[in-house]
Short mmCIF file of C-alpha atoms and ligand atoms in Angstrom, two decimals:
data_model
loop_
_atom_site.label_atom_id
_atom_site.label_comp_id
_atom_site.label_asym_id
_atom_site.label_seq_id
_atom_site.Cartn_x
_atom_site.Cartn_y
_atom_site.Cartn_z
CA UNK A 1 -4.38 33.57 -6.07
CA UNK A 2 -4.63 31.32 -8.73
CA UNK A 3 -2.12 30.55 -11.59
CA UNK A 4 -3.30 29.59 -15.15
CA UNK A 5 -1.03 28.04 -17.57
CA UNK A 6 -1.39 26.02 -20.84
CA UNK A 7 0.14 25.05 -24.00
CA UNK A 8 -2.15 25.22 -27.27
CA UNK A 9 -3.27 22.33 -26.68
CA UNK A 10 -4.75 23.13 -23.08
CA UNK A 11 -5.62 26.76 -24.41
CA UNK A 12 -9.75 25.88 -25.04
CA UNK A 13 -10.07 24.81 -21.84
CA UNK A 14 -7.97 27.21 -19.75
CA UNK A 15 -10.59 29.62 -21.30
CA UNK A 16 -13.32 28.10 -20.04
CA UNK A 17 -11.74 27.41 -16.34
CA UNK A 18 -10.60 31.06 -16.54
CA UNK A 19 -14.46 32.08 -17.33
CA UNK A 20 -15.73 29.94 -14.42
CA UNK A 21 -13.04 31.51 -11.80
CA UNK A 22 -13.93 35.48 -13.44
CA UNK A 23 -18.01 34.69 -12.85
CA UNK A 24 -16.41 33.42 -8.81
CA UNK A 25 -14.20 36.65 -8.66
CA UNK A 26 -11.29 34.43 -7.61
CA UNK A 27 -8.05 36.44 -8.60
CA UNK A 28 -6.46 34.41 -11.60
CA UNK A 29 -3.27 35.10 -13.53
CA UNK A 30 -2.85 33.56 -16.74
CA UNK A 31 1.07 32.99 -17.59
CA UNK A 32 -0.16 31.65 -21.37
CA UNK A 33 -0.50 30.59 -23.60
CA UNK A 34 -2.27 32.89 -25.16
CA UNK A 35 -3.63 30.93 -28.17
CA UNK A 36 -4.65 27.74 -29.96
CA UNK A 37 -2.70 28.47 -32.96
CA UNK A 38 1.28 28.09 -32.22
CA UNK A 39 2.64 24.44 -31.41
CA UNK A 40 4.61 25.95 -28.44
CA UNK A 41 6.25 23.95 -25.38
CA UNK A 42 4.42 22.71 -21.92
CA UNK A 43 7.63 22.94 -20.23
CA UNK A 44 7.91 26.88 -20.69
CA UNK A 45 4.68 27.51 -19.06
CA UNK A 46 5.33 25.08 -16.20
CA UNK A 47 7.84 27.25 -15.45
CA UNK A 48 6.93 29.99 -15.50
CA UNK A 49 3.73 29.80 -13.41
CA UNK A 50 5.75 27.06 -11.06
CA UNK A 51 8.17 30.46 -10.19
CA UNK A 52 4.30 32.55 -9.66
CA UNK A 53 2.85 29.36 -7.37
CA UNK A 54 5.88 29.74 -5.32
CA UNK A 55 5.34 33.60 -4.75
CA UNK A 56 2.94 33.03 -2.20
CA UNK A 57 1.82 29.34 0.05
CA UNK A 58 -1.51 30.48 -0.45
CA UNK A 59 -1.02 30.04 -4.31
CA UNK A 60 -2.70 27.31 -6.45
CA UNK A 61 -1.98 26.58 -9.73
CA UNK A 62 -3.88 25.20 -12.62
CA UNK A 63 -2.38 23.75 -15.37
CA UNK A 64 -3.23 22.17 -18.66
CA UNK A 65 -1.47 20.56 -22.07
CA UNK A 66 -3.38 17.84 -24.14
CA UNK A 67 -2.82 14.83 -22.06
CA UNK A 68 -1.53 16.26 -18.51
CA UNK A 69 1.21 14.81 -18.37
CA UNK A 70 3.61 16.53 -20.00
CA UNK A 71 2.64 20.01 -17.26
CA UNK A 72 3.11 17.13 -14.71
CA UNK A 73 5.87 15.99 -15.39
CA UNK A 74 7.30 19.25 -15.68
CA UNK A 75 6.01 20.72 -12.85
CA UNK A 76 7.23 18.30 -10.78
CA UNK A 77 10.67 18.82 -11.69
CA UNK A 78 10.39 21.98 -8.99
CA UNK A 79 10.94 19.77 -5.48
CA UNK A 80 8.58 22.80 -3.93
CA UNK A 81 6.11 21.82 -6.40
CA UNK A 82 3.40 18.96 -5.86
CA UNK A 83 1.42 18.83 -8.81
CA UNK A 84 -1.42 16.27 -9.51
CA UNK A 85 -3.16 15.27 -12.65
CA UNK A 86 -6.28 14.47 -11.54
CA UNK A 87 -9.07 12.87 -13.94
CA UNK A 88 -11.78 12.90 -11.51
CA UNK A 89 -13.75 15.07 -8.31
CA UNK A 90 -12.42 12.20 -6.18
CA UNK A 91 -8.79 12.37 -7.19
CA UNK A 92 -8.94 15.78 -6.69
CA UNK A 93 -9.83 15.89 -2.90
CA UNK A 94 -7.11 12.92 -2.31
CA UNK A 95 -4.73 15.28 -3.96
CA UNK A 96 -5.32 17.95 -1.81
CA UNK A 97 -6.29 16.53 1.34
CA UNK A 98 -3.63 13.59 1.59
CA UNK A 99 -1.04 15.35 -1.09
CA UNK A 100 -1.55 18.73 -0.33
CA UNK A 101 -1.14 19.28 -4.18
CA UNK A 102 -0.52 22.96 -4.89
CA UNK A 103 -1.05 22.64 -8.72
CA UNK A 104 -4.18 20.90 -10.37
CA UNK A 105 -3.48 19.77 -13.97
CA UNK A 106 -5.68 18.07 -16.49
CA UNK A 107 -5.90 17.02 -19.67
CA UNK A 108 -6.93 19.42 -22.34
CA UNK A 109 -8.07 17.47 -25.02
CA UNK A 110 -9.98 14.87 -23.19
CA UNK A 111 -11.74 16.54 -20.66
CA UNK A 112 -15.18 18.70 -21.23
CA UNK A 113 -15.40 21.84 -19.23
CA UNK A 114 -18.31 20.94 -16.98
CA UNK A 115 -16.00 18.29 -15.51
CA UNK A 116 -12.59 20.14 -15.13
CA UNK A 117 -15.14 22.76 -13.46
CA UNK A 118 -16.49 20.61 -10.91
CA UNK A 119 -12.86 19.52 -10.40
CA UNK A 120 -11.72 22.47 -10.11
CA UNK A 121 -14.14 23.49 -7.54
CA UNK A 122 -13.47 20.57 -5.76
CA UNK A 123 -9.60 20.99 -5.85
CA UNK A 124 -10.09 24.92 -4.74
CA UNK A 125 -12.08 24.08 -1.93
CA UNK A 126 -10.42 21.08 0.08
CA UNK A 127 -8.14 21.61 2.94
CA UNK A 128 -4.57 19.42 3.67
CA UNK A 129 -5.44 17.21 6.44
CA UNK A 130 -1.92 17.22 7.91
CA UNK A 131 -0.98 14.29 9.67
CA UNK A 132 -0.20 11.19 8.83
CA UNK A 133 0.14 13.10 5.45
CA UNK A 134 2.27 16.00 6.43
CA UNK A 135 4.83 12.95 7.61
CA UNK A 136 4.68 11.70 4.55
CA UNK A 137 5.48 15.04 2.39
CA UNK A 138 8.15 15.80 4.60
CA UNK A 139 9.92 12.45 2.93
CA UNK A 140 9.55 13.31 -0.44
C1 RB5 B 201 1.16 18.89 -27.50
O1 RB5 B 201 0.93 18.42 -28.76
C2 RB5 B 201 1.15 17.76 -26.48
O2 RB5 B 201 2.25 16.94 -26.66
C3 RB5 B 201 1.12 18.31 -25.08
O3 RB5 B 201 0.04 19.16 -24.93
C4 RB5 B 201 0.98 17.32 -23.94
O4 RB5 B 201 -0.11 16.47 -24.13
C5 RB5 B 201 2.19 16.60 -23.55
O5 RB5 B 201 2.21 15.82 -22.59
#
């Protein structure tokens, strides 16, 4: 299942990513926000869908605030959590494949929706390699 979360500024495009995954049918929640309007706080919705990632290993979450970083930063602050900003397709399949990155988060208010989509896509569909990688994890 997948886990959508956003401040206001990250709202537009959660809407649009949420859109892409209904046409798909893959299962999304959506934690908030639930609007553009209110100047609420990144760190509340990291949170809270951090706690619904962590429900299930099979989880992925998806999260956006204007830059990134902020959700990043804030996700991170969960040690089960290995969230990765990633600006590009490439960055994405690093993230999973060498990171094994349970949480994808961009930038809401510098990224159009045809390219969060096709990182999205690319994020949703690359496996961990294990590994080398899995060696690595284990020493974070
Ligand atoms: C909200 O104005 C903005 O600070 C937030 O979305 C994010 O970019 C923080 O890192």
């Amino acid at each position: 299942m997948i886990i959508l979360a956003s401040d206001h500024a990250g709202y537009a495009l959660k809407e649009e990513i949420k859109k892409f995954l209904n046409k798909e049918n893959i299962i999304a929640i959506d934690v908030g926000c639930y609007s553009r309007e209110l100047a609420d706080d990144y760190p509340d919705y990291a949170k809270a869908a951090n706690t619904k990632v962590l429900e299930d290993p099979r989880n992925v979450g998806i999260y956006i605030c204007g830059t990134g970083v902020g959700m990043s930063i804030a996700a991170n602050r969960n040690a089960k959590i290995r969230a990765a900003l990633c600006l590009s397709t490439n960055v994405a399949e690093l993230a999973r494949a060498q990171n094994d990155a349970n949480v994808l988060v961009l930038p809401g208010r510098s990224m159009k929706p045809k390219k969060a989509i096709k990182i999205v896509k690319v994020f949703l569909t690359t496996d961990f390699e294990g590994g080398r990688h899995a060696r690595r994890l284990k020493k974070l």
